[in-house]
Amino acid sequence: MKIIGTGMNYPSHNKEMQHSVAPSEPVLFMKPDTALLKNGKHFFMPAFAGEIHYEAEIVVRIDRLGRHIEERFARRYYNEVTLGIDFTARDIQKRLRAEGHPWEISKAFDNSAAVGHFFSLDDLGREADELHFRLLLNGQEVQSASTSEMIFSVERIISYASSFFTFRTGDLIYTGTPAGVGPVKPGDHLEGYIEDWKALDLYIR
Ligand code: MG
């Protein structure tokens, strides 16, 4: 399976990151399957980075093979979502970006893609583009947003991404993070909710 990340998809996050130009197409990147961190396992701080940031995101699970998917048919390709953390080595990302290099390693390292419990949209009674979600860091709310704020909808991301990459069952799409990202340190506790459903619970070690 593969993991597709979406960058700069919330105006509030782009503002806090001081990105002055809004993207005209979805900004995509990939994480390998070795990035996946699931079942509430601890996230261990990697030795290489000075600053690891949490980014809470709604994650969509693809459940059909597909390529060149039209936006109007994209809804047929997923039915489960969770809250995930797109862990980012921010210091490395900033340095590579300033140097004009790809910032892959700051996003795709081992265990950088945490996922919580998946819920079907039927159970949530909502569509992926109308989900409120929030992240608590040590019991304090640090991120809170609705997927309705996304610049590019889930359908648009699927359609765009599938013009480059074939989707297979089990592939995951991280749909971008809103404002409120910040650093983690050993001992921190992250809890994520979709609406009032607890989806994610993990500790930083
Ligand atoms: Mg992200």
mmCIF file of C-alpha atoms in Angstrom, residues 17 29-32 35 43 46 48-55 57 85-98 101-113:
data_model
loop_
_atom_site.group_PDB
_atom_site.id
_atom_site.type_symbol
_atom_site.label_atom_id
_atom_site.label_comp_id
_atom_site.label_asym_id
_atom_site.label_seq_id
_atom_site.Cartn_x
_atom_site.Cartn_y
_atom_site.Cartn_z
ATOM 1 C CA MET A 17 3.362 28.748 7.703
ATOM 2 C CA PHE A 29 3.742 13.834 -1.588
ATOM 3 C CA MET A 30 4.213 10.172 -0.730
ATOM 4 C CA LYS A 31 5.128 8.176 2.317
ATOM 5 C CA PRO A 32 6.196 4.503 2.062
ATOM 6 C CA ALA A 35 5.875 5.108 7.628
ATOM 7 C CA PHE A 43 5.828 7.278 18.367
ATOM 8 C CA PRO A 46 13.875 9.820 15.714
ATOM 9 C CA PHE A 48 17.995 12.654 13.223
ATOM 10 C CA ALA A 49 15.594 15.487 13.828
ATOM 11 C CA GLY A 50 15.626 18.408 16.209
ATOM 12 C CA GLU A 51 12.005 19.419 15.753
ATOM 13 C CA ILE A 52 9.171 16.964 15.064
ATOM 14 C CA HIS A 53 5.746 18.537 14.545
ATOM 15 C CA TYR A 54 2.329 16.916 14.802
ATOM 16 C CA GLU A 55 -0.132 17.615 11.973
ATOM 17 C CA GLU A 57 -5.419 15.281 9.430
ATOM 18 C CA ILE A 85 -0.887 12.436 12.351
ATOM 19 C CA ASP A 86 1.411 13.484 9.529
ATOM 20 C CA PHE A 87 4.572 13.697 11.653
ATOM 21 C CA THR A 88 6.961 16.176 10.075
ATOM 22 C CA ALA A 89 10.626 16.885 10.769
ATOM 23 C CA ARG A 90 10.065 20.619 10.539
ATOM 24 C CA ASP A 91 13.678 21.677 10.925
ATOM 25 C CA ILE A 92 14.741 19.389 8.073
ATOM 26 C CA GLN A 93 11.785 20.440 5.915
ATOM 27 C CA LYS A 94 12.607 24.126 6.376
ATOM 28 C CA ARG A 95 16.267 23.624 5.527
ATOM 29 C CA LEU A 96 15.566 21.539 2.409
ATOM 30 C CA ARG A 97 12.862 23.924 1.240
ATOM 31 C CA ALA A 98 15.198 26.910 1.658
ATOM 32 C CA HIS A 101 15.538 20.517 -2.585
ATOM 33 C CA PRO A 102 12.755 17.914 -2.285
ATOM 34 C CA TRP A 103 11.729 17.627 1.372
ATOM 35 C CA GLU A 104 10.749 13.955 1.157
ATOM 36 C CA ILE A 105 12.853 12.743 4.093
ATOM 37 C CA SER A 106 11.187 15.240 6.443
ATOM 38 C CA LYS A 107 7.800 13.604 5.756
ATOM 39 C CA ALA A 108 8.392 9.981 4.786
ATOM 40 C CA PHE A 109 10.535 8.646 7.624
ATOM 41 C CA ASP A 110 9.639 5.528 9.634
ATOM 42 C CA ASN A 111 6.436 5.815 11.710
ATOM 43 C CA SER A 112 5.681 9.305 10.385
ATOM 44 C CA ALA A 113 2.134 8.327 9.336
#
